[in-house]
CSV table of C-alpha atoms in Angstrom, one decimal:
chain,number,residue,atom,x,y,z
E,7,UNK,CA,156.8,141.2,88.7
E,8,UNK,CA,158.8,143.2,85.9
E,9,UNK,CA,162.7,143.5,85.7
E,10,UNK,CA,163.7,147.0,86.5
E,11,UNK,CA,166.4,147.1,84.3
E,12,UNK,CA,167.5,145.9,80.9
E,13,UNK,CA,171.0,144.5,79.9
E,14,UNK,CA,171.4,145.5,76.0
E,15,UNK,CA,173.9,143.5,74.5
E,16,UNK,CA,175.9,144.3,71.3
E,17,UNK,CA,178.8,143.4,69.5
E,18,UNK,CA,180.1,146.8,70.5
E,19,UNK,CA,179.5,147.2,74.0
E,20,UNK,CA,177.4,146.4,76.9
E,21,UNK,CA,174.5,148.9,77.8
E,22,UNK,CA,172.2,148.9,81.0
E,23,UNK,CA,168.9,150.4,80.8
E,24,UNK,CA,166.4,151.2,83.6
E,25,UNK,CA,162.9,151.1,83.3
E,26,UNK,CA,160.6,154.2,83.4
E,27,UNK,CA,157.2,155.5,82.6
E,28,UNK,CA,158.0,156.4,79.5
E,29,UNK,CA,160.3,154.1,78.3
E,30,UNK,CA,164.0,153.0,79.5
E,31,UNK,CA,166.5,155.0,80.1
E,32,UNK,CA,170.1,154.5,80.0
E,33,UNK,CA,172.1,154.1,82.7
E,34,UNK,CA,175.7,153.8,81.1
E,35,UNK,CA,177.3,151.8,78.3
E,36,UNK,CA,181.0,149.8,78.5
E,37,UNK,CA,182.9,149.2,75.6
E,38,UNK,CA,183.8,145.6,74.7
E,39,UNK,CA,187.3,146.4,73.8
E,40,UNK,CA,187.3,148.8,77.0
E,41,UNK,CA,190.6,147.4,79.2
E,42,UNK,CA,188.3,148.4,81.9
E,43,UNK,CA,185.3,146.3,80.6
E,44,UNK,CA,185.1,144.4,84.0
E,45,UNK,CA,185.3,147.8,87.0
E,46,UNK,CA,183.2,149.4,84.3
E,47,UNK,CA,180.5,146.5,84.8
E,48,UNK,CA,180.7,146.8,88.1
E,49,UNK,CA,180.1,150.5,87.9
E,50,UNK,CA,177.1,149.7,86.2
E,51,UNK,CA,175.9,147.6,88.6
E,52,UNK,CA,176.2,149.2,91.4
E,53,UNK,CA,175.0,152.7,89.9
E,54,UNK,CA,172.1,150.3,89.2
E,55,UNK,CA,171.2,149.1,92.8
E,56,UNK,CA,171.5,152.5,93.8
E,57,UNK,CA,168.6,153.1,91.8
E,58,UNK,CA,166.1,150.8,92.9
E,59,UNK,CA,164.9,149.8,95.8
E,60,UNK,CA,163.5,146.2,94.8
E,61,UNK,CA,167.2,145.3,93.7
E,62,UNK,CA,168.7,144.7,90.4
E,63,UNK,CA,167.3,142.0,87.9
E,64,UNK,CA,167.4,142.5,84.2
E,65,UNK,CA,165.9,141.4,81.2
E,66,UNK,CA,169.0,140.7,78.4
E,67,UNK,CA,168.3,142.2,75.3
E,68,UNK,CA,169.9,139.7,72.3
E,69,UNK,CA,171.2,141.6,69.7
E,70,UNK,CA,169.6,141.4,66.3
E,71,UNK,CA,172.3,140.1,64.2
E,72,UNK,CA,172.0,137.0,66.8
E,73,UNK,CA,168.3,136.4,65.9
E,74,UNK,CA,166.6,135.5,62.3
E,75,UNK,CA,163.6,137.3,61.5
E,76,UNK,CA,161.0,136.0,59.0
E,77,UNK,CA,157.3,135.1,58.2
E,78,UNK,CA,156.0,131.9,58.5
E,79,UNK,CA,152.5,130.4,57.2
E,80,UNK,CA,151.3,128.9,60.6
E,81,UNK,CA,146.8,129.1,60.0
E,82,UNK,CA,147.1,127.3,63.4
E,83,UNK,CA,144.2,127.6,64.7
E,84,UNK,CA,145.6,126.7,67.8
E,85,UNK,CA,148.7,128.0,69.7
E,86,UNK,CA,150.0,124.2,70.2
E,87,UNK,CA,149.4,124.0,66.3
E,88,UNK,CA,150.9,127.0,65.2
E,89,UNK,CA,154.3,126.3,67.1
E,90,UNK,CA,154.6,122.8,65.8
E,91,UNK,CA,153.8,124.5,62.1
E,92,UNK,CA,156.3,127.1,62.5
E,93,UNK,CA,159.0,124.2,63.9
E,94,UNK,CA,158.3,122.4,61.1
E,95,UNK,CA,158.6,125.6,58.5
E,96,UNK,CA,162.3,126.5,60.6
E,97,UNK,CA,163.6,122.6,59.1
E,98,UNK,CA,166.7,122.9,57.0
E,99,UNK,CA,166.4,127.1,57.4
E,100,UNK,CA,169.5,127.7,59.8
E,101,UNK,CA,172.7,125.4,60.7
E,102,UNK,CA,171.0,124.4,64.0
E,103,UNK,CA,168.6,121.1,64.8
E,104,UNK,CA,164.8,123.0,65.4
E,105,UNK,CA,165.0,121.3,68.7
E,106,UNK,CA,168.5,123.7,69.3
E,107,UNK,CA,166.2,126.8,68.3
E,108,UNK,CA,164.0,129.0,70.6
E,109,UNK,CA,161.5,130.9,68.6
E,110,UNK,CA,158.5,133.5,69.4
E,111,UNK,CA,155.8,134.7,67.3
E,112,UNK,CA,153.5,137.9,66.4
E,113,UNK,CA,150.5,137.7,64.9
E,114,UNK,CA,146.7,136.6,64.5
E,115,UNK,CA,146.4,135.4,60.8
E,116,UNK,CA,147.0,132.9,58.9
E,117,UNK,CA,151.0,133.9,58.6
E,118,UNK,CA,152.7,135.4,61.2
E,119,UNK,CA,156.3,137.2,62.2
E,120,UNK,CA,158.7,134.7,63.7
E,121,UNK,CA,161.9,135.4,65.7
E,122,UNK,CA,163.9,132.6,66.0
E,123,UNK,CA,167.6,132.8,67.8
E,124,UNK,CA,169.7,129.5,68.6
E,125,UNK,CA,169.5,128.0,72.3
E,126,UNK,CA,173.2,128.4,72.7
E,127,UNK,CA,173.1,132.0,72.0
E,128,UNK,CA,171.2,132.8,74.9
E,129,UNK,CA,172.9,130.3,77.5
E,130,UNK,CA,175.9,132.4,76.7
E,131,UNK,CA,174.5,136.0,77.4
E,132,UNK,CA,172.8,134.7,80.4
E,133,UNK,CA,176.6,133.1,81.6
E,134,UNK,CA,177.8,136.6,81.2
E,135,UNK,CA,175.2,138.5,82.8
E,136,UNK,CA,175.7,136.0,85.4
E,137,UNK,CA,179.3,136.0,85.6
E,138,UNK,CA,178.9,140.2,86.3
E,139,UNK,CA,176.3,139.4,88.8
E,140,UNK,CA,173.5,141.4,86.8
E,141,UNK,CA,170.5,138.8,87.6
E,142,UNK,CA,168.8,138.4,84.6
E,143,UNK,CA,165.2,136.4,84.2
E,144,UNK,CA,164.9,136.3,81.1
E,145,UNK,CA,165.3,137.1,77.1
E,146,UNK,CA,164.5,139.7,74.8
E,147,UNK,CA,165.1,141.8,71.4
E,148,UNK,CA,164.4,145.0,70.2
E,149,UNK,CA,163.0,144.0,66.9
E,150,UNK,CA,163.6,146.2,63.4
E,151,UNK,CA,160.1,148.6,62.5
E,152,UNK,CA,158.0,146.0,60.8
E,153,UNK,CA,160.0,142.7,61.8
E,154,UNK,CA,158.3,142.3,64.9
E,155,UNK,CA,155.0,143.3,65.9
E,156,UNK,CA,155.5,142.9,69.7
E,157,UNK,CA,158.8,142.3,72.3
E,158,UNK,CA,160.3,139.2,71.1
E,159,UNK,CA,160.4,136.8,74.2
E,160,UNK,CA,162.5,133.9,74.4
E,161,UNK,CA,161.6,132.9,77.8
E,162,UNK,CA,163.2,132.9,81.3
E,163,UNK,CA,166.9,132.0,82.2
E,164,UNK,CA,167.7,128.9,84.2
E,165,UNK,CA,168.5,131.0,87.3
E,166,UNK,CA,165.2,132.9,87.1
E,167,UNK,CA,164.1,131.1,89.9
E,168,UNK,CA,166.3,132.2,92.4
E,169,UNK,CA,165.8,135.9,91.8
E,170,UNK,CA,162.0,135.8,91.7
E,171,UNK,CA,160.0,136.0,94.9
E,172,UNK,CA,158.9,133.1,96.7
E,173,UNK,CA,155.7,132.3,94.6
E,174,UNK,CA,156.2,135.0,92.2
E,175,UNK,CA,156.3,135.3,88.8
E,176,UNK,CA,157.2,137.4,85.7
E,177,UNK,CA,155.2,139.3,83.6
E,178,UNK,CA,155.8,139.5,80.1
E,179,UNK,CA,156.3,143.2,78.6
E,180,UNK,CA,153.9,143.4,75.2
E,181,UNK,CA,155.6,146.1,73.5
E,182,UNK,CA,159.7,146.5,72.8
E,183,UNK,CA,161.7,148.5,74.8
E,184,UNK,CA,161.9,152.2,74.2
E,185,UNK,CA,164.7,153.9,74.9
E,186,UNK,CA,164.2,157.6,75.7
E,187,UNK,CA,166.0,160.6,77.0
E,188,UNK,CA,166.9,160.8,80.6
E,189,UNK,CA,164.6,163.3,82.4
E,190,UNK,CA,166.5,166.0,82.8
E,191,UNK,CA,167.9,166.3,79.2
E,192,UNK,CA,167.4,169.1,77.4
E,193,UNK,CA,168.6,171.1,74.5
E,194,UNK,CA,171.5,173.8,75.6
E,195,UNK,CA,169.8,177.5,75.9
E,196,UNK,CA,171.1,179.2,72.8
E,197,UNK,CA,174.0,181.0,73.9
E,198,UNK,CA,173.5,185.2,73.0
E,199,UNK,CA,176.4,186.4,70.1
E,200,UNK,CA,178.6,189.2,71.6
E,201,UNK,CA,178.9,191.9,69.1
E,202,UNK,CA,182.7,192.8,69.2
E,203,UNK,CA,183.7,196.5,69.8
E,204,UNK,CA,185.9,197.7,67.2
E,205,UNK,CA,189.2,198.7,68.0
E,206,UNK,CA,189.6,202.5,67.6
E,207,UNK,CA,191.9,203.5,64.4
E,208,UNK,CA,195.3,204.5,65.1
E,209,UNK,CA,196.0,208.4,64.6
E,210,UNK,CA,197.7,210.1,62.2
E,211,UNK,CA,200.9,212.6,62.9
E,212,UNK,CA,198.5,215.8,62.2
E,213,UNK,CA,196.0,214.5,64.0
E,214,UNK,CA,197.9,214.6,66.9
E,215,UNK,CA,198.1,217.6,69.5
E,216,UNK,CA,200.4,219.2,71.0
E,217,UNK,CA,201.1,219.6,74.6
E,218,UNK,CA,198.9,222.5,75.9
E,219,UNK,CA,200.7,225.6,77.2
E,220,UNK,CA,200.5,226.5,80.8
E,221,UNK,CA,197.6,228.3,81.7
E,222,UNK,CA,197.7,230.2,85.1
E,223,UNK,CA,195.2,229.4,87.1
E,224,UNK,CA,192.0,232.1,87.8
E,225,UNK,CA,192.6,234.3,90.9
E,226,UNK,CA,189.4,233.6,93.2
E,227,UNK,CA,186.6,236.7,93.1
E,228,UNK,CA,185.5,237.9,96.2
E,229,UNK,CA,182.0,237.7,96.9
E,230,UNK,CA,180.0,234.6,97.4
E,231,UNK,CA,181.6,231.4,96.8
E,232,UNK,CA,180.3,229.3,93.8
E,233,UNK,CA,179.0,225.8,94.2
E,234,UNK,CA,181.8,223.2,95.2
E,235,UNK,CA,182.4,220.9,92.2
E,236,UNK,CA,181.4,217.5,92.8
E,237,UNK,CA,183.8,214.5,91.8
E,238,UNK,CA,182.6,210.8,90.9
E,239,UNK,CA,183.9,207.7,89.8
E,240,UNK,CA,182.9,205.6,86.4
E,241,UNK,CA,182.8,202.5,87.9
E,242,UNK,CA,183.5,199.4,85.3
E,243,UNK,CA,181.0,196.7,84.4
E,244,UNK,CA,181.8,193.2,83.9
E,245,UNK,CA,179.0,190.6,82.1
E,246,UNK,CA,179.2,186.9,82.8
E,247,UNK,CA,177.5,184.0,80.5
E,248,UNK,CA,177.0,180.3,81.7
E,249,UNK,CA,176.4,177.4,79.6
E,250,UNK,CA,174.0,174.7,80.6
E,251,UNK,CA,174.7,171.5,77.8
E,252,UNK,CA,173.1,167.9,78.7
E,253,UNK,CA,173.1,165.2,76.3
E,254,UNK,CA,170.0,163.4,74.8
E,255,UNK,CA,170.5,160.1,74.1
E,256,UNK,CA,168.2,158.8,71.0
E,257,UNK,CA,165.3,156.0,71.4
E,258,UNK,CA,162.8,154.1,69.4
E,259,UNK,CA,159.3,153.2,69.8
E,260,UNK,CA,157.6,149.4,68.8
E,261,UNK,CA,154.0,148.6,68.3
E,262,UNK,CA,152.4,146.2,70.5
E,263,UNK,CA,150.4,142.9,68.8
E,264,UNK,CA,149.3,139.5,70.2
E,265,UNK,CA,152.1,136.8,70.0
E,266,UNK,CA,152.9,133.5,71.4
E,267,UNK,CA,155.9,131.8,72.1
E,268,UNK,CA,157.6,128.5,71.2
Protein backbone atom coordinates (compact mmCIF):
# COMPACT_ATOMS: atom_id res chain seq x y z
CA UNK A 1 0.00 0.00 0.00
CA UNK A 2 0.78 3.88 -0.56
CA UNK A 3 0.04 6.77 1.91
CA UNK A 4 -2.69 8.86 0.64
CA UNK A 5 -1.47 11.90 1.94
CA UNK A 6 1.69 13.73 2.56
CA UNK A 7 2.63 15.83 5.74
CA UNK A 8 5.12 18.69 4.29
CA UNK A 9 7.07 20.06 6.94
CA UNK A 10 8.82 23.51 7.01
CA UNK A 11 10.15 25.87 9.23
CA UNK A 12 7.22 28.02 8.22
CA UNK A 13 4.31 26.01 8.48
CA UNK A 14 2.76 22.75 8.25
CA UNK A 15 1.21 21.67 4.78
CA UNK A 16 -0.93 18.43 3.95
CA UNK A 17 -0.98 17.13 0.65
CA UNK A 18 -3.21 14.46 -0.91
CA UNK A 19 -2.25 12.15 -3.42
CA UNK A 20 -3.59 12.22 -7.02
CA UNK A 21 -2.94 11.04 -10.54
CA UNK A 22 -1.10 13.66 -11.45
CA UNK A 23 0.69 14.60 -8.58
CA UNK A 24 -0.42 15.82 -4.90
CA UNK A 25 -2.49 18.31 -4.28
CA UNK A 26 -2.77 20.52 -1.33
CA UNK A 27 -5.14 20.20 1.03
CA UNK A 28 -4.38 23.31 3.46
CA UNK A 29 -1.29 24.80 5.11
CA UNK A 30 -1.06 26.12 9.11
CA UNK A 31 1.20 28.56 10.00
CA UNK A 32 3.75 27.69 12.72
CA UNK A 33 3.40 31.00 14.53
CA UNK A 34 -0.54 30.57 13.79
CA UNK A 35 -2.10 30.90 17.69
CA UNK A 36 -4.43 28.51 16.15
CA UNK A 37 -1.71 26.06 14.96
CA UNK A 38 -3.36 23.09 16.99
CA UNK A 39 -7.67 23.56 15.72
CA UNK A 40 -6.00 24.36 12.43
CA UNK A 41 -4.24 20.80 12.55
CA UNK A 42 -7.13 19.35 13.42
CA UNK A 43 -8.92 21.02 10.46
CA UNK A 44 -6.51 19.49 8.43
CA UNK A 45 -7.07 16.29 9.55
CA UNK A 46 -10.34 15.87 9.49
CA UNK A 47 -10.79 17.67 5.98
CA UNK A 48 -8.35 14.83 5.27
CA UNK A 49 -10.41 11.79 6.36
CA UNK A 50 -13.17 13.23 4.62
CA UNK A 51 -11.36 12.62 1.62
CA UNK A 52 -10.40 9.15 1.61
CA UNK A 53 -12.08 6.32 2.13
CA UNK A 54 -9.00 3.99 3.27
CA UNK A 55 -8.29 6.55 6.21
CA UNK A 56 -5.53 9.01 6.76
CA UNK A 57 -1.82 7.92 6.80
CA UNK A 58 0.91 10.16 5.50
CA UNK A 59 4.27 10.09 4.41
CA UNK A 60 6.29 13.27 6.25
CA UNK A 61 8.15 15.29 4.00
CA UNK A 62 11.61 16.53 5.99
CA UNK A 63 12.52 19.73 4.93
CA UNK A 64 15.66 20.32 3.00
CA UNK A 65 17.52 22.56 5.24
CA UNK A 66 17.23 19.37 7.72
CA UNK A 67 18.94 17.03 5.24
CA UNK A 68 22.71 17.19 3.61
CA UNK A 69 22.93 16.65 0.08
CA UNK A 70 26.14 15.48 -1.63
CA UNK A 71 28.06 12.97 -3.97
CA UNK A 72 29.82 10.21 -2.69
CA UNK A 73 32.39 7.77 -4.66
CA UNK A 74 30.74 4.36 -3.59
CA UNK A 75 31.91 1.81 -7.10
CA UNK A 76 30.10 -0.68 -4.80
CA UNK A 77 29.42 -3.19 -6.69
CA UNK A 78 27.14 -4.37 -4.34
CA UNK A 79 24.30 -2.61 -2.41
CA UNK A 80 25.72 -3.95 1.05
CA UNK A 81 29.08 -2.44 -0.21
CA UNK A 82 28.11 0.73 -1.43
CA UNK A 83 26.29 1.65 2.01
CA UNK A 84 29.22 0.71 4.10
CA UNK A 85 31.38 2.90 1.45
CA UNK A 86 29.21 5.79 1.67
CA UNK A 87 29.10 5.29 5.88
CA UNK A 88 32.50 5.31 5.77
CA UNK A 89 32.77 8.67 3.20
CA UNK A 90 29.96 10.49 5.87
CA UNK A 91 33.03 10.07 8.88
CA UNK A 92 33.96 13.46 10.34
CA UNK A 93 31.34 15.22 7.55
CA UNK A 94 28.48 16.34 9.99
CA UNK A 95 28.44 16.81 14.03
CA UNK A 96 26.65 13.41 14.35
CA UNK A 97 28.24 9.64 15.00
CA UNK A 98 27.47 7.86 11.16
CA UNK A 99 25.67 5.33 13.31
CA UNK A 100 23.17 8.62 14.43
CA UNK A 101 22.68 9.30 10.52
CA UNK A 102 20.07 7.82 8.12
CA UNK A 103 21.08 8.17 4.59
CA UNK A 104 19.63 7.11 0.95
CA UNK A 105 21.14 7.06 -2.27
CA UNK A 106 20.59 7.60 -6.20
CA UNK A 107 22.53 6.27 -8.67
CA UNK A 108 24.17 3.40 -10.73
CA UNK A 109 27.89 4.45 -11.20
CA UNK A 110 30.66 4.51 -9.66
CA UNK A 111 29.65 7.90 -7.52
CA UNK A 112 26.32 8.43 -6.57
CA UNK A 113 23.83 11.34 -4.89
CA UNK A 114 23.57 10.82 -1.20
CA UNK A 115 20.95 12.31 1.18
CA UNK A 116 21.80 11.96 4.52
CA UNK A 117 19.54 13.64 7.50
CA UNK A 118 20.31 12.92 11.41
CA UNK A 119 18.20 10.06 13.20
CA UNK A 120 16.95 12.55 15.70
CA UNK A 121 15.51 14.75 13.13
CA UNK A 122 13.09 12.40 12.01
CA UNK A 123 12.04 10.85 15.53
CA UNK A 124 10.96 14.42 16.10
CA UNK A 125 8.70 15.01 13.03
CA UNK A 126 7.32 11.59 13.43
CA UNK A 127 6.46 12.74 17.51
CA UNK A 128 4.61 15.58 16.00
CA UNK A 129 2.76 14.03 13.33
CA UNK A 130 1.98 11.67 16.06
CA UNK A 131 1.07 13.97 18.69
CA UNK A 132 -1.72 15.51 15.86
CA UNK A 133 -2.81 12.11 15.11
CA UNK A 134 -1.78 12.31 11.31
CA UNK A 135 -0.43 8.50 11.06
CA UNK A 136 2.65 8.71 9.29
CA UNK A 137 4.69 5.47 7.94
CA UNK A 138 7.37 6.85 6.94
CA UNK A 139 10.04 9.53 5.58
CA UNK A 140 10.72 11.57 2.73
CA UNK A 141 12.09 14.90 0.91
CA UNK A 142 11.48 16.74 -1.91
CA UNK A 143 15.03 17.01 -3.18
CA UNK A 144 16.51 20.31 -5.13
CA UNK A 145 16.61 19.77 -9.41
CA UNK A 146 19.86 17.83 -9.73
CA UNK A 147 20.36 16.92 -5.89
CA UNK A 148 18.41 13.96 -6.01
CA UNK A 149 17.74 11.78 -8.74
CA UNK A 150 14.77 9.88 -7.14
CA UNK A 151 12.33 10.50 -3.69
CA UNK A 152 14.78 10.46 -0.96
CA UNK A 153 13.58 7.66 1.55
CA UNK A 154 14.59 7.41 4.99
CA UNK A 155 12.59 4.48 5.84
CA UNK A 156 9.43 3.75 7.90
CA UNK A 157 8.40 5.31 11.42
CA UNK A 158 8.35 3.13 14.49
CA UNK A 159 4.57 3.21 14.52
CA UNK A 160 4.35 2.05 10.92
CA UNK A 161 3.22 -1.06 12.03
CA UNK A 162 0.21 -0.26 13.63
CA UNK A 163 -1.27 1.62 10.66
CA UNK A 164 -0.40 -0.91 7.99
CA UNK A 165 -2.80 -3.78 7.31
CA UNK A 166 -2.38 -7.03 8.83
CA UNK A 167 0.35 -8.54 6.52
CA UNK A 168 0.67 -5.44 4.51
CA UNK A 169 3.33 -3.52 3.45
CA UNK A 170 4.49 -0.18 1.87
CA UNK A 171 5.48 0.61 -1.32
CA UNK A 172 8.15 2.87 -1.95
CA UNK A 173 7.19 5.96 -4.32
CA UNK A 174 10.33 6.21 -7.11
CA UNK A 175 9.86 9.69 -8.04
CA UNK A 176 9.46 13.05 -5.61
CA UNK A 177 6.36 14.39 -4.87
CA UNK A 178 4.78 16.77 -7.33
CA UNK A 179 2.70 19.28 -6.23
CA UNK A 180 0.06 20.44 -8.70
CA UNK A 181 -2.91 22.56 -9.07
CA UNK A 182 -6.18 21.38 -7.59
CA UNK A 183 -8.59 20.22 -10.37
CA UNK A 184 -10.71 22.79 -10.60
CA UNK A 185 -8.25 25.71 -10.71
CA UNK A 186 -8.24 27.83 -13.36
CA UNK A 187 -7.25 31.15 -14.60
CA UNK A 188 -10.09 33.94 -13.98
CA UNK A 189 -12.14 34.65 -17.44
CA UNK A 190 -10.77 38.06 -18.47
CA UNK A 191 -13.26 40.34 -17.24
CA UNK A 192 -14.76 42.67 -20.58
CA UNK A 193 -13.61 46.76 -20.08
CA UNK A 194 -16.74 48.99 -19.90
CA UNK A 195 -16.25 51.94 -22.04
CA UNK A 196 -17.64 54.85 -19.91
CA UNK A 197 -20.25 57.18 -21.37
CA UNK A 198 -19.26 60.60 -21.28
CA UNK A 199 -21.18 62.98 -19.36
CA UNK A 200 -22.97 65.42 -21.59
CA UNK A 201 -21.36 69.20 -21.48
CA UNK A 202 -23.15 71.63 -19.47
CA UNK A 203 -24.99 74.41 -21.62
CA UNK A 204 -24.32 77.69 -22.13
CA UNK A 205 -26.92 80.79 -21.27
CA UNK A 206 -27.57 81.25 -25.25
CA UNK A 207 -27.91 77.99 -25.77
CA UNK A 208 -30.68 77.79 -23.59
CA UNK A 209 -34.43 78.18 -24.70
CA UNK A 210 -36.99 79.81 -23.66
CA UNK A 211 -40.25 78.63 -22.45
CA UNK A 212 -42.50 78.02 -25.57
CA UNK A 213 -45.62 80.22 -25.95
CA UNK A 214 -49.00 78.67 -25.70
CA UNK A 215 -50.24 77.21 -28.69
CA UNK A 216 -54.01 76.50 -28.98
CA UNK A 217 -54.77 73.39 -29.68
CA UNK A 218 -56.16 72.32 -33.55
CA UNK A 219 -60.00 72.26 -33.69
CA UNK A 220 -60.93 68.52 -34.90
CA UNK A 221 -61.97 68.36 -38.93
CA UNK A 222 -65.01 66.68 -39.62
CA UNK A 223 -64.70 63.83 -41.79
CA UNK A 224 -63.08 60.63 -41.14
CA UNK A 225 -61.06 60.25 -38.09
CA UNK A 226 -57.21 59.80 -38.48
CA UNK A 227 -55.40 56.93 -37.02
CA UNK A 228 -55.26 56.93 -33.08
CA UNK A 229 -51.71 57.60 -31.97
CA UNK A 230 -50.13 54.83 -30.32
CA UNK A 231 -48.16 55.38 -27.02
CA UNK A 232 -45.11 53.06 -25.74
CA UNK A 233 -42.72 52.91 -23.05
CA UNK A 234 -38.65 52.89 -23.31
CA UNK A 235 -38.12 50.37 -20.98
CA UNK A 236 -34.40 50.56 -19.19
CA UNK A 237 -31.76 47.96 -19.53
CA UNK A 238 -29.51 46.82 -16.85
CA UNK A 239 -26.12 44.52 -17.64
CA UNK A 240 -24.72 42.37 -14.91
CA UNK A 241 -20.87 40.84 -14.91
CA UNK A 242 -19.82 37.95 -12.57
CA UNK A 243 -16.34 37.07 -11.70
CA UNK A 244 -15.14 33.51 -11.42
CA UNK A 245 -11.26 33.80 -9.58
CA UNK A 246 -9.71 30.31 -8.18
CA UNK A 247 -6.30 30.10 -7.03
CA UNK A 248 -3.50 27.86 -8.52
CA UNK A 249 -1.18 26.79 -6.31
CA UNK A 250 2.49 26.18 -7.85
CA UNK A 251 4.30 22.57 -8.02
CA UNK A 252 7.46 20.86 -9.19
CA UNK A 253 8.33 17.84 -11.03
CA UNK A 254 11.49 15.30 -10.07
CA UNK A 255 13.00 12.66 -12.20
CA UNK A 256 12.86 9.16 -11.22
CA UNK A 257 16.52 6.94 -11.03
CA UNK A 258 17.36 3.69 -9.27
CA UNK A 259 18.52 4.18 -5.54
CA UNK A 260 19.06 2.37 -2.50
CA UNK A 261 18.81 3.07 0.95
CA UNK A 262 21.07 2.92 4.08
Amino acid sequence: MKPSFALNLSHDGIGLLHRAAAGWVPVGAVALNDPALGPGLTQLRKAAQGMSSQGLTTKLVIPNSQILYLQIEAPGPSAAQRRRQIATALEGRTPYDVADLVFDWSGTGAVVQVAVVARETLTEAEAFAEQHRFNPLCFVAIPEPGTFAAEPWFGLTTSAPRYLPEGGRLDRDQDPIQIIAPPDAAEPDPVPEVEATPEPAPLSPETVAAPPEAVAEPQPRRGRAGPRARGGGHPGTRAALSRNRRRAPRGRGRTAARRGSG
